Structure formats: structure tokens, C-alpha cells
Short mmCIF file of C-alpha atoms and ligand atoms in Angstrom, two decimals:
data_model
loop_
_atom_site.label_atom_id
_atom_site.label_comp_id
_atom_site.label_asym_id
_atom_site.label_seq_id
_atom_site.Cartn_x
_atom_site.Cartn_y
_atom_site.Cartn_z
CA UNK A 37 181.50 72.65 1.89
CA UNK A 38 179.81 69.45 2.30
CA UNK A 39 181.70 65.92 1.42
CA UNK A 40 180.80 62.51 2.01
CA UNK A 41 181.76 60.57 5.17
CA UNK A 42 182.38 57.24 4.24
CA UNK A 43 185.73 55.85 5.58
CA UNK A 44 185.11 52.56 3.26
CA UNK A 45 184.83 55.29 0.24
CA UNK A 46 187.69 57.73 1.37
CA UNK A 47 190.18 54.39 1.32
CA UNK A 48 189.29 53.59 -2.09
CA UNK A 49 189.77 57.50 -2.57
CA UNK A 50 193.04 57.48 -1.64
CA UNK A 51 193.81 54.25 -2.78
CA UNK A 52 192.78 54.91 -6.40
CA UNK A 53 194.63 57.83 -6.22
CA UNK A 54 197.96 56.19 -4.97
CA UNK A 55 197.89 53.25 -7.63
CA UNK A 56 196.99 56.02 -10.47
CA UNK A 57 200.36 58.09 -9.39
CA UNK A 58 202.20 54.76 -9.19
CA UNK A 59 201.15 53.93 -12.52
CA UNK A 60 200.09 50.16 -10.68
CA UNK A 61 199.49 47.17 -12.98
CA UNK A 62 194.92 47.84 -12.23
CA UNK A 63 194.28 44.36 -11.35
CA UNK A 64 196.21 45.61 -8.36
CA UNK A 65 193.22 47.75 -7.66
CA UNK A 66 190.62 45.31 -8.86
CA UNK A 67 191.67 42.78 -5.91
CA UNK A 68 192.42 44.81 -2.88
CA UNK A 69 188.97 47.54 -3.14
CA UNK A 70 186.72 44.70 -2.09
CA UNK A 71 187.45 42.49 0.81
CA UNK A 72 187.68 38.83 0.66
CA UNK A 73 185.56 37.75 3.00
CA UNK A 74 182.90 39.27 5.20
CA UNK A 75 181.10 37.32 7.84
CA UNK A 76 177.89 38.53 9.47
CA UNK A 77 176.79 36.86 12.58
CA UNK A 78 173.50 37.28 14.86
CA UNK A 79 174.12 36.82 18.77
CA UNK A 80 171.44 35.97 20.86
CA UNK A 81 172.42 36.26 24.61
CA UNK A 82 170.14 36.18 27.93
CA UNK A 83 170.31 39.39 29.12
CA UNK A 84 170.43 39.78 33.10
CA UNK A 85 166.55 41.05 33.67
CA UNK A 86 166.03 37.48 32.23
CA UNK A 87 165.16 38.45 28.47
CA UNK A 88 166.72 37.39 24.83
CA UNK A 89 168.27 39.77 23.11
CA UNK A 90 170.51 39.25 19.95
CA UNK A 91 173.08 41.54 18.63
CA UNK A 92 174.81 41.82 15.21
CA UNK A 93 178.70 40.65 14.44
CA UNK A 94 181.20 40.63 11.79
CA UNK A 95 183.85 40.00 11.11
CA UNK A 96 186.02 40.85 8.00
CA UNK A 97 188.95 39.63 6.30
CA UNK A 98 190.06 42.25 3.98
CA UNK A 99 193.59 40.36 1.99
CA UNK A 100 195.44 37.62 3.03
CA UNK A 101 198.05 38.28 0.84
CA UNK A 102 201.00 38.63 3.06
CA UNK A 103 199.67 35.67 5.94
CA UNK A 104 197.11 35.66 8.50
CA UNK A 105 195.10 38.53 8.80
CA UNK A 106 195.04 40.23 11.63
CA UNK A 107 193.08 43.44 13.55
CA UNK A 108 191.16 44.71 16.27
CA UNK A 109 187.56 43.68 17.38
CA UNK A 110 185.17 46.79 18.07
CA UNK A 111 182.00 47.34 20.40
CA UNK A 112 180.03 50.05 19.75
CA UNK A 113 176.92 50.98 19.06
CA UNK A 114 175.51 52.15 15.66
CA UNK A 115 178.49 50.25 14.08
CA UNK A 116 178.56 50.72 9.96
CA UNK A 117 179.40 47.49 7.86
CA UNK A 118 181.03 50.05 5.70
CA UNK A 119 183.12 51.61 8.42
CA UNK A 120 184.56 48.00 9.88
CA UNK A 121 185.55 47.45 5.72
CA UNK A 122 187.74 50.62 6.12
CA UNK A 123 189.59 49.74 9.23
CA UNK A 124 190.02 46.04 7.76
CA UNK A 125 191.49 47.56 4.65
CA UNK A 126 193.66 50.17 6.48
CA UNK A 127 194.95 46.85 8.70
CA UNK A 128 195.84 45.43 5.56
CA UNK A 129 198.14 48.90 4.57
CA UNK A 130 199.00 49.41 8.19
CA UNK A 131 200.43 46.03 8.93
CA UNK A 132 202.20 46.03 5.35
CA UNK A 133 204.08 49.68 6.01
CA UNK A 134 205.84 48.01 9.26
CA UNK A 135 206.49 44.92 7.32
CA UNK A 136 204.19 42.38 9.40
CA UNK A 137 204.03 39.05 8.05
CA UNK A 138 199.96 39.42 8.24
CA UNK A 139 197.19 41.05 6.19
CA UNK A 140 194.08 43.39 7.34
CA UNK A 141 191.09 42.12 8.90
CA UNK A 142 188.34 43.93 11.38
CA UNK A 143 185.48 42.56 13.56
CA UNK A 144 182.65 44.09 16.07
CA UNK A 145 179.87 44.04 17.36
CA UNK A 146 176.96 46.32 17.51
CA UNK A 147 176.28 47.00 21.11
CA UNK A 148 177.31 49.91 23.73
CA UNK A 149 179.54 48.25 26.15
CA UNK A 150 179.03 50.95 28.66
CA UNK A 151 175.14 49.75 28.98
CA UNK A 152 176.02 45.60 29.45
CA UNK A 153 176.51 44.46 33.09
CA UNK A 154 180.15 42.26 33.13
CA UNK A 155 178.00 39.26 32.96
CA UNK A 156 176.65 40.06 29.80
CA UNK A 157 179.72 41.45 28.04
CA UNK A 158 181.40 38.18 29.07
CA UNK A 159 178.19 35.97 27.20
CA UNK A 160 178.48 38.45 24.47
CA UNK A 161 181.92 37.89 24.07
CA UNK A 162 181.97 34.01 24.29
CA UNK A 163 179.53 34.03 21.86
CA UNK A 164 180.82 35.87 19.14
CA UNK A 165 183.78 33.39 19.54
CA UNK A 166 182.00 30.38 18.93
CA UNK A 167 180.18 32.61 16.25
CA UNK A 168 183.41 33.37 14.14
CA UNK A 169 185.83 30.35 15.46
CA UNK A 170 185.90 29.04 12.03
CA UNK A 171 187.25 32.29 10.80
CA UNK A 172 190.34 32.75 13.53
CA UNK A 173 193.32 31.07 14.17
CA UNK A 174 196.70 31.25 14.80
CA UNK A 175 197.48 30.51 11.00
CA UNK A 176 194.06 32.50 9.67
CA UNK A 177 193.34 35.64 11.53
CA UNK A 178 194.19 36.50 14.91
CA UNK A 179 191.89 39.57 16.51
CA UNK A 180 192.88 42.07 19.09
CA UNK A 181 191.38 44.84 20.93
CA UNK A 182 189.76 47.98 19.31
CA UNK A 183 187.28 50.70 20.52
CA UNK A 184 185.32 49.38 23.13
CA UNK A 185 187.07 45.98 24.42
CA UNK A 186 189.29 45.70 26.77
CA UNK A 187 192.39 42.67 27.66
CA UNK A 188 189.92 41.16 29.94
CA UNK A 189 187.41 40.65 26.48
CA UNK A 190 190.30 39.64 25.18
CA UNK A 191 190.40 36.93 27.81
CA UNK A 192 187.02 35.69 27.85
CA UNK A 193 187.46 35.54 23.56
CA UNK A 194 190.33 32.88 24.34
CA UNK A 195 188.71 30.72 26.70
CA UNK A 196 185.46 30.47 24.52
CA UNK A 197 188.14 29.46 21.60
CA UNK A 198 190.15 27.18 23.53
CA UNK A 199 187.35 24.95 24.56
CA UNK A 200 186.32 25.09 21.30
CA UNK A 201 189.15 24.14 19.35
CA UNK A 202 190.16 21.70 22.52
CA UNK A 203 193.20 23.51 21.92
CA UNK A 204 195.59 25.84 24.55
CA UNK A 205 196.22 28.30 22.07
CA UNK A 206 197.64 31.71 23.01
CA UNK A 207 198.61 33.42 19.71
CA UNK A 208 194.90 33.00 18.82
CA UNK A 209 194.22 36.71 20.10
CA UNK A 210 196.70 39.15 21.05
CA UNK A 211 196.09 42.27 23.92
CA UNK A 212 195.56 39.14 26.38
CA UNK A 213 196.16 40.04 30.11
CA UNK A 214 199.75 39.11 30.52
CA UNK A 215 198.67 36.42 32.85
CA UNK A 216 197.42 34.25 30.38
CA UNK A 217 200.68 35.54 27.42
CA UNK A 218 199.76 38.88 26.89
CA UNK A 219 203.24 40.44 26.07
CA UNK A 220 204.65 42.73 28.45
CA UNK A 221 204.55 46.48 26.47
CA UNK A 222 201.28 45.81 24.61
CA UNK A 223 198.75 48.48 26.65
CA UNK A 224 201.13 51.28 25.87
CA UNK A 225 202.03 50.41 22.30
CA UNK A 226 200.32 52.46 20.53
CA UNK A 227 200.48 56.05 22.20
CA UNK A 228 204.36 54.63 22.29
CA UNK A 229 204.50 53.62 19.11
CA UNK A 230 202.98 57.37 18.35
CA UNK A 231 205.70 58.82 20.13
CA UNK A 232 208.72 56.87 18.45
CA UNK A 233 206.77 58.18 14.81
CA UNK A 234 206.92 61.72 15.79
CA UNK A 235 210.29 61.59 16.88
CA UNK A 236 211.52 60.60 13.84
CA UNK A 237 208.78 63.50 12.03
CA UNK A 238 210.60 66.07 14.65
CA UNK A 239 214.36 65.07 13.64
CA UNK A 240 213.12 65.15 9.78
CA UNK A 241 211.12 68.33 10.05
CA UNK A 242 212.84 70.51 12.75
CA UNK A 243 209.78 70.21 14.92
CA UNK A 244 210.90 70.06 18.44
CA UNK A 245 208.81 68.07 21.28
CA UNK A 246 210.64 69.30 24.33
CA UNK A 247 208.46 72.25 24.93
CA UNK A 248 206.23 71.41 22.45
CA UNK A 249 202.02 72.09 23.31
CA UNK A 250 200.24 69.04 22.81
CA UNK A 251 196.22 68.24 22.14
CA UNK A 252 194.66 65.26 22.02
CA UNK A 253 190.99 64.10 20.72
CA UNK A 254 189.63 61.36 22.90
CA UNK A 255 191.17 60.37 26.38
CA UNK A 256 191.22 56.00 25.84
CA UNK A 257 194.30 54.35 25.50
CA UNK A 258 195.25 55.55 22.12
CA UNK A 259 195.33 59.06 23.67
CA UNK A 260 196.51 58.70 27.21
CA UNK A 261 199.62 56.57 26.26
CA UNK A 262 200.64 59.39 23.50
CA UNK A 263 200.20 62.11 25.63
CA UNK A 264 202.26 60.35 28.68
CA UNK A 265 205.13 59.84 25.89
CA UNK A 266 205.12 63.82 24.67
CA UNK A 267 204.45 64.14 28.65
CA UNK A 268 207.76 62.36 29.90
CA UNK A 269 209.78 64.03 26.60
CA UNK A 270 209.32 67.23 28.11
CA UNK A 271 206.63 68.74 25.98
CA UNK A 272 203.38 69.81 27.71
CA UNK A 273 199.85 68.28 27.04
CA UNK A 274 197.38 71.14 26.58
CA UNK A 275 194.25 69.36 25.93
CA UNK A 276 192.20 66.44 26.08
CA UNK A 277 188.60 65.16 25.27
CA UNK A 278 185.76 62.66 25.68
CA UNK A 279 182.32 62.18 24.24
CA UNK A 280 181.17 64.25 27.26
CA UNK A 281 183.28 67.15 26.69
CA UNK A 282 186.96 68.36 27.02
CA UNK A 283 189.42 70.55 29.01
CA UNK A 284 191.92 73.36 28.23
CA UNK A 285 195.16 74.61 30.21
CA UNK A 286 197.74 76.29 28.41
CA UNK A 287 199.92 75.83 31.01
CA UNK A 288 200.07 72.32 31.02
CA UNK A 289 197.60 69.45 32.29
CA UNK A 290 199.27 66.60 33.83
CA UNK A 291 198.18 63.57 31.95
CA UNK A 292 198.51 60.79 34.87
CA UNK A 293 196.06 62.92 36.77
CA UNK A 294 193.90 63.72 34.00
CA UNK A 295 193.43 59.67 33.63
CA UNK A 296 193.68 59.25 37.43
CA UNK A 297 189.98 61.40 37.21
CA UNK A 298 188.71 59.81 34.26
CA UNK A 299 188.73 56.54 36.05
CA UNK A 300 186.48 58.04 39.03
CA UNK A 301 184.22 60.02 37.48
CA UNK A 302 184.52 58.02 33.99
CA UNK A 303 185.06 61.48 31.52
CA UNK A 304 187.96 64.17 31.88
CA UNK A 305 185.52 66.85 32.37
CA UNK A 306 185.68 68.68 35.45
CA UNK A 307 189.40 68.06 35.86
CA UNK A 308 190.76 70.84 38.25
CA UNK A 309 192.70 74.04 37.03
CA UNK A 310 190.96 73.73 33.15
CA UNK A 311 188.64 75.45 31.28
CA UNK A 312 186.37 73.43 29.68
CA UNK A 313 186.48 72.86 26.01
CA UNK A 314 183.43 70.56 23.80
CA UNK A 315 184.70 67.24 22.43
CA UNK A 316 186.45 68.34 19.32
CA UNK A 317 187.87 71.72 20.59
CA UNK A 318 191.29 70.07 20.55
CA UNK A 319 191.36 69.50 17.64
CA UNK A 320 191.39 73.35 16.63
CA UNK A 321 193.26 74.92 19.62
CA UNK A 322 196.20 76.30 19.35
CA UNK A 323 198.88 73.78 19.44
CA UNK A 324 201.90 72.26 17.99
CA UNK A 325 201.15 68.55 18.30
CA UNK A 326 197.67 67.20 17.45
CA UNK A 327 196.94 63.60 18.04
CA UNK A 328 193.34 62.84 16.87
CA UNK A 329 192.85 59.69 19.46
CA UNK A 330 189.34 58.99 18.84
CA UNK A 331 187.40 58.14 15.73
CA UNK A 332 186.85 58.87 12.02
CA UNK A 333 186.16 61.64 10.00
CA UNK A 334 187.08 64.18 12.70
CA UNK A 335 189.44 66.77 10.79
CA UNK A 336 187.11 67.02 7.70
CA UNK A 337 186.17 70.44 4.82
CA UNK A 338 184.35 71.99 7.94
CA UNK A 339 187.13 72.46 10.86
CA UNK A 340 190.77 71.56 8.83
CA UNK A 341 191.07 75.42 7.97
CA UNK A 342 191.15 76.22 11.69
CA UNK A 343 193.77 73.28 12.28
CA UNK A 344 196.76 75.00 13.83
CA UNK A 345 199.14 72.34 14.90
CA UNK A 346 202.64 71.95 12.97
CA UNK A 347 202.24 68.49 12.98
CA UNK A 348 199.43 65.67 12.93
CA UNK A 349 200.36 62.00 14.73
CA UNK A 350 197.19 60.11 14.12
CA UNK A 351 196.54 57.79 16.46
CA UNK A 352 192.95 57.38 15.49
CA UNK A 353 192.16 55.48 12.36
CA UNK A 354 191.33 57.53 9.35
CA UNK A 355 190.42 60.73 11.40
CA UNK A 356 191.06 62.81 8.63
CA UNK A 357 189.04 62.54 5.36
CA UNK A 358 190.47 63.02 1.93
CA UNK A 359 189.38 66.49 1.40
CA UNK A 360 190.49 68.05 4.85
CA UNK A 361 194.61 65.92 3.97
CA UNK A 362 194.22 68.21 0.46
CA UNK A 363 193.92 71.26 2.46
CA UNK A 364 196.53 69.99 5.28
CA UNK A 365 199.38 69.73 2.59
CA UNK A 366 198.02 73.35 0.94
CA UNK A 367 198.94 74.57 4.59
CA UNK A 368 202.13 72.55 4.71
CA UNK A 369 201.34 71.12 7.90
CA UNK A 370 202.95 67.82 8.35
CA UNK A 371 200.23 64.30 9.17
CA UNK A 372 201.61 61.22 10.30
CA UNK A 373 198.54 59.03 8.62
CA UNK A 374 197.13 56.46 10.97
CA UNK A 375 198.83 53.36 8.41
CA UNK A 376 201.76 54.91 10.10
CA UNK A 377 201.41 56.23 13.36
CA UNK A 378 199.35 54.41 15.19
CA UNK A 379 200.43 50.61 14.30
CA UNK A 380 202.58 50.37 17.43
CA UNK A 381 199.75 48.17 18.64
CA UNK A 382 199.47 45.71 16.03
CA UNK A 383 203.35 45.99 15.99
CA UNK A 384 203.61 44.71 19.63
CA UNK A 385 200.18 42.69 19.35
CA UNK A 386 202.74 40.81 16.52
CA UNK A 387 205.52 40.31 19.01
CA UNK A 388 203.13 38.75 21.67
CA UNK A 389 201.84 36.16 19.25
CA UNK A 390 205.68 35.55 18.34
CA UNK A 391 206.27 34.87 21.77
CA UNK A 392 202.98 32.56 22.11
CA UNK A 393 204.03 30.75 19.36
CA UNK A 394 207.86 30.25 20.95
CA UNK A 395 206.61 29.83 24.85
CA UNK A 396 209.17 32.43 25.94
CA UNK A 397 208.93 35.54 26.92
CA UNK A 398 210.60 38.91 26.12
CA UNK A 399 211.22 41.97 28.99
CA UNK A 400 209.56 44.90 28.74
CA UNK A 401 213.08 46.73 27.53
CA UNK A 402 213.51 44.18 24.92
CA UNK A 403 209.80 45.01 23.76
CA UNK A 404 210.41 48.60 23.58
CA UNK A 405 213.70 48.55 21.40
CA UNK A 406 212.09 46.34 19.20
CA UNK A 407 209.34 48.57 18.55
CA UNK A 408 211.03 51.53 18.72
CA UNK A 409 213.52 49.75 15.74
CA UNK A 410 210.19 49.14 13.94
CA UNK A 411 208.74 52.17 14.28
CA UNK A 412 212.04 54.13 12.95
CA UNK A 413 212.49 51.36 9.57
CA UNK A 414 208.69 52.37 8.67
CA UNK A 415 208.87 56.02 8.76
CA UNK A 416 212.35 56.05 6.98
CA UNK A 417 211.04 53.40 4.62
CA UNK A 418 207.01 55.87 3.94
CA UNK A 419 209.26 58.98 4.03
CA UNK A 420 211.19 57.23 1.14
CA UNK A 421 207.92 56.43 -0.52
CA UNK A 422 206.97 60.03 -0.15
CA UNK A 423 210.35 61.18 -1.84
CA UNK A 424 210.19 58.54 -4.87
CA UNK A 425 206.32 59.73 -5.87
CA UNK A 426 206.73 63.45 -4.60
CA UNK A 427 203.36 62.66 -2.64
CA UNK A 428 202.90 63.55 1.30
CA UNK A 429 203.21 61.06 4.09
CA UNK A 430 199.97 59.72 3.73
CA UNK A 431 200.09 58.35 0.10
CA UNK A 432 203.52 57.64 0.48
CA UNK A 433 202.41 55.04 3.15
CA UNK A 434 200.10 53.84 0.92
CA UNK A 435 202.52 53.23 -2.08
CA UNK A 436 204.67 51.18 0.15
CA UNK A 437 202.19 49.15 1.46
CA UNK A 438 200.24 48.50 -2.44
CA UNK A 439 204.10 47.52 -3.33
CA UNK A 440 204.89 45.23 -0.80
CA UNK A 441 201.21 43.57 -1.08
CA UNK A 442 201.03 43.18 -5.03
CA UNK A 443 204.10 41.57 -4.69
CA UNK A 444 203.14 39.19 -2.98
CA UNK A 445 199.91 38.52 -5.08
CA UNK A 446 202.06 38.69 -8.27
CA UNK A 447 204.84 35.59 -6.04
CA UNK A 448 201.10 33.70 -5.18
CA UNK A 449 199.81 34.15 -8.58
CA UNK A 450 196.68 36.23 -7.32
CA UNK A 451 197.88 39.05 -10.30
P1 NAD B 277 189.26 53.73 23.63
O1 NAD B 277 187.90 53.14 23.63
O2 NAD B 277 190.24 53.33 24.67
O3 NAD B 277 189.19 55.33 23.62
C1 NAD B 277 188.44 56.09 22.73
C2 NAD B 277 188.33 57.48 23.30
O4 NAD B 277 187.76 58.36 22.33
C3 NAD B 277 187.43 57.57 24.54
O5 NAD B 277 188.03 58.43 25.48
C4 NAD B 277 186.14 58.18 23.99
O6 NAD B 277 185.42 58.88 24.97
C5 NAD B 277 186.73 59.11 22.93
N1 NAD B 277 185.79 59.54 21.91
C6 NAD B 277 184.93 58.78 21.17
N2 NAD B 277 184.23 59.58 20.32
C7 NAD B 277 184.65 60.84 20.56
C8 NAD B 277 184.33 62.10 20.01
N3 NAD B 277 183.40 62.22 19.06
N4 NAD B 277 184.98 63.20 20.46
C9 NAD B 277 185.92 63.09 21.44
N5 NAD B 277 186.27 61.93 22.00
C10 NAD B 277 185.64 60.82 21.56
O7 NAD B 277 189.83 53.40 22.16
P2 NAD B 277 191.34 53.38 21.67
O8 NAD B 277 191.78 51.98 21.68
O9 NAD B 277 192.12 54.43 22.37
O10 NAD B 277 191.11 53.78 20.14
C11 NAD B 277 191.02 55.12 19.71
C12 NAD B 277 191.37 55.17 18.24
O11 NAD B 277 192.68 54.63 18.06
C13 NAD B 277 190.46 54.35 17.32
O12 NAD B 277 190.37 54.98 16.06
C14 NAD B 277 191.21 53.04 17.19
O13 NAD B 277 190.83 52.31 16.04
C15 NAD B 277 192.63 53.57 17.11
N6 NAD B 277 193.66 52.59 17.41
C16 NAD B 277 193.73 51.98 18.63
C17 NAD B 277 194.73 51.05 18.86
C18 NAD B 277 194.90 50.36 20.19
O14 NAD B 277 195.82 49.54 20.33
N7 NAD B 277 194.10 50.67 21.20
C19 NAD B 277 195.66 50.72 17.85
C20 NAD B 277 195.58 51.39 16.62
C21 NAD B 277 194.57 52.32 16.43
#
């Protein structure tokens, strides 16, 4: 069965369908299924053979509502204005269901990061900084990493901004190297912030993870930092992919090696002891934890009927289009959505700009309670939701986060 694969179109899908079961005053709808602002920018850069080239940029502000917007900034090539739209709007959701004082915004820029020499990623970077500095701020929309950028982008982003705004400003962009206020925590936040989701699933749902077989799709930090949490909670990671290919051991592949090789030979194919599996394999083997870690639209009509896991943490965002959830709750299999499970990140990206703002600094143990405290409020808070509506996790999320931002269109007079 064919469907369409537009994650801009599958959020309004879902969102539609959420406000319609919540009976939602419409002009709720009306605002938040377009985004407020979308800025395109060209970049020309000199390349290092000596040539111009210019790349594309944007950079998207979905609602304001609650504050500053905030969300990740994405390299990659072939990049769909459509598809940054989606993953502004699900920041918006995302960073209401763990009650951030922010709303959604996305950015990126069309390029493969894997073909630019340093030099260029660096010129790339500064000048998509000077390109959008009138859009950031500490107070208007602070970016963070996403597909494709790394802390040390990051980095380079603040500089360019700082001598721009003549301004030391740390809380401009979070993900920063923790030499220049990056908060300690922040690179495993997400796989951890996974982890402290499904824990909460396994209590709820008599899942167990000690013991538990886990697969992931995608081996980037998303992935790796999930599959070290299931790793170190005694369940046993059973397979992992890149856009080169995948591996397969039932018996259990240890996931610091498994990165350990991916860092030499830059995929985890060829990793000792495992069969080898194609890139989406894992996300049909036989399993009991799935964690789609890489992009959208991977458990779709085509594959979700060969889905075998118990339960779904999605890392990725929207991995799972609106047709394949319908058949996921027919087979009563349990999916943290991405709004959910995955906003560890933006969760601890939110604590470093707290401590930017306050010039001191949190421990790494302090960090982790927080988010763990976080984490545990927002899935008692969507499960809730879920209860209230009689809907699954996923449009319980949603609920909670259309709530908490119409009310605070109705309090600004937006609605
Ligand atoms: P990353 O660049 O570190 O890793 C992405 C991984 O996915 C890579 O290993 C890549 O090879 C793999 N991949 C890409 N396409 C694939 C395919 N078709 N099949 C198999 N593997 C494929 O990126 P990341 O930061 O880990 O992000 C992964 C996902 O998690 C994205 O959807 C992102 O938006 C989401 N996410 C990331 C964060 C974060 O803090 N990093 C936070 C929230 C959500």
C-alpha cells in the first residue's frame, strides 16, 4: 500500500486528528499548521580548490507561543523545506510535553558535511550565522545541534555571533563544547533521556529491560547513547545500522566497541562476530526494544507489519508515519513518539542555556537527576493525556502539548 511521505503533512495529520478528538476551539489549528516565520538564506563560500560555491539555508520559527524558540540546526544534503517545517513543528510539541519555557524552531543547510574539508564547514558555518543573526538570540531562538553538526559547529556558530552582536553570549546556542559553557551531560542526553522514557514505559507496561534484545536504526549519537543506556541496564543490544549497512548478533554486540569501529573505519559494518544486516534490517528483526535512531518515515505501510519489538522508543524524529502508528496500536505494540522520547536533548540543551544565563555551573550528577525528574513528569503527565482521550502515546503527547500551547495563545491574546 502506497502513502505519502511528507513529515510536514503527517504532523498536520496527526495534529488535525488530535484537536478533532479534543474537540479544540479551531483557531487552535488555524495558528499552529503554518509556521510563523521561515527564513531562506543563500551562502556563498570559497571553496578550498579556490572556487565560489553557494549553498541554501533556513531557518524556521514554527510558534513562539511559550518563549524563545528553540531546535536543532541540520546539514545534509537533499534537505526538504517541507521536512525542516516538520521538525520545527514537532520542537514546538516536543519542548511543550516536558514543559520548556520555549517554542519549536528548525534550521539547515543543504550540503553533505562528509564531502567539506574542516575549513570549509567552519566558513559554512560562520556564514550561516551572520546569515540568520537577526533571527537568534538568547531571548528569540537559540539553535542546537541536529543531523550532521557537531559541538565543534556549534562552536564556530558562537564565535561568528559573538563578534557580531559584540556580545559574549553563551546561551545563544546550546551543544557548545563544554569549554566554552557547554553543560556537562548534553552529548548523552538524548539516548539518556531515551532510556529514563522507557523505564518508565517498562514499569507501566511490564516490559522488562534487564535481558531485554535491543535494535537500533542508525549508529550517531541518538543511537549509540540509547543503546549504551539499555547496554549498562543489563539488556543486550542486538543490532545496529548506518547508511552503509548494518550488523546482527543475537548474542549480544557490545556497543562501546561497535562505536570504537565506527570511528576507524567511519560505518559499523564489518564489526567482528556479526552477520551483516542492510540499513533498515533492524528495524524488523526480532527484538524487544526498537529505537529508530536515524531519520523519517522509516517504519511506514510497507515494513510496520513485520515490526516485532514490544516496544518502540523513538529517538529519531517522526520515524514512523501515520499509517504504519494505525497498524502499531492494531498490534498493541507500545511507541514512545519522538515528542516524547527523544527530547532529553533539548531538555539538557535547556539546562545549559540556564546555566549560561546564571554563570554557574551544574555537575554532571546534578544534570542527570534533573533530567531523569523531567523525563519521568512528561511520561506520567502524556500517559495521563493518553488516559483522559483514550488515544495511544503518541496523540496523547500531542494533546498535552496543543493544551499547554493554546493556553498560552488564549493568556497572549493570539486566540
Ligand atoms: P547523527 O548524525 O549523529 O546520526 C545519524 C545516524 O543515522 C548515522 O549513523 C547515519 O549513518 C544513520 N542513518 C542515516 N540515514 C540512515 C538510514 N537510511 N538507515 C540507517 N541509518 C541511517 O544524528 P543524531 O543526532 O543521532 O540524530 C538522529 C535522529 O535523532 C534524527 O532524527 C534527529 O533529529 C534525532 N534527534 C537527535 C537529537 C540529538 O540531540 N542528537 C535530539 C533529538 C532528536
Amino acid at each position: 500500500m502506497s502513502e505519502k511521505l511528507n513529515p510536514w503533512e503527517s504532523q498536520l495529520t496527526n495534529l488535525k486528528k488530535v484537536s478533532d478528538i479534543m474537540n479544540l476551539d479551531p483557531s487552535v489549528y488555524e495558528v499552529v499548521s503554518k509556521p510563523m516565520r521561515i527564513l531562506q538564506v543563500s551562502l556563498p563560500i570559497r571553496m578550498d580548490d579556490g572556487s565560489i560555491k553557494s549553498f541554501e539555508g533556513f531557518r524556521i520559527h514554527h510558534n513562539t507561543a511559550r518563549g524563545p524558540c528553540k531546535g536543532g540546526i541540520r546539514y545534509f544534503p537533499s534537505l526538504e523545506l517541507d521536512t525542516e517545517k516538520a521538525l520545527g513543528a514537532w520542537m514546538t510539541w516536543k519542548n511543550a510535553v516536558v514543559n520548556l519555557p520555549y517554542g519549536g524552531a528548525k534550521g539547515g543547510i543543504n550540503c553533505d558535511p562528509k564531502k567539506l574539508s574542516q575549513g570549509e564547514l567552519e566558513r559554512l558555518t560562520r556564514a550561516y550565522a551572520a546569515a540568520i543573526a537577526d533571527f537568534v538570540g538568547i531571548d528569540l531562538d537559540i539553535p542546537a545541534p541536529d543531523v550532521g553538526t557537531t559541538s565543534q559547529i556549534m562552536a564556530w556558530f558562537a564565535d561568528e555571533y559573538y563578534k557580531i552582536s559584540r556580545r559574549i553570549l553563551p546561551g545563544v546556542i546550546t551543544a557548545k563544547p563544554i569549554g566554552l559553557g557547554g553543560s556537562l551531560g548534553r552529548t548523552a542526553a538524548t539516548g539518556r533521556g531515551c532510556y529514563f522514557t522507557a523505564v518508565e514505559a517498562s514499569r507501566t507496561y511490564d516490559i522488562p529491560i534487564k535481558g531485554a534484545s535491543v535494535s537500533v536504526q542508525g549508529y550517531g549519537n541518538a543511537a549509540y547513547y540509547s543503546a549504551l543506556n539499555f547496554h549498562q541496564a543489563g539488556a543486550k543490544l542486538v543490532a545496529a545500522s548506518d547508511t552503509r549497512g548494518g550488523v546482527y548478533n543475537k548474542n549480544g554486540i557490545d556497543p562501546v566497541k561497535l562505536v570504537e569501529h565506527k570511528a576507524k573505519t567511519r560505518s559499523v559494518v564489518g564489526f567482528p562476530g556479526c552477520e551483516t544486516f542492510s540499513s533498515t534490517d533492524p528495524l524488523t528483526v526480532d527484538c524487544d526494544i526498537l529505537v529508530p535512531a536515524a531519520l523519517e518515515n522509516m517504519i511506514t505501510l510497507e515494513n510496520v507489519d513485520d515490526v516485532k519489538a514490544k516496544l518502540i522508543v523513538e529517538a529519531a524524529n517522526g520515524p514512523t508515519t501515520p499509517g504504519a502508528d494505525r497498524v502499531l496500536d492494531e498490534k498493541r505494540i507500545i511507541c514512545l513518539p519522538d515528542i516524547l522520547a527523544n527530547a532529553g536533548g533539548v531538555t539538557v540543551s535547556y539546562f545549559e542555556w540556564v546555566q549560561n544565563r546564571m554563570g554557574y555551573y551544574w555537575t554532571e550528577e546534578e544534570v542527570d537527576q534533573r533530567l531523569e525528574k523531567v523525563m519521568k513528569t512528561a511520561f506520567k503527565d502524556v500517559y495521563d493525556y493518553s488516559k483522559k482521550y483514550d488515544v495511544n502515546l503518541r496523540y496523547g503527547a500531542y494533546a498535552l502539548a496543543l493544551d499547554r500551547v493554546a493556553e498560552a495563545m488564549r493568556l497572549r491574546g493570539w486566540i
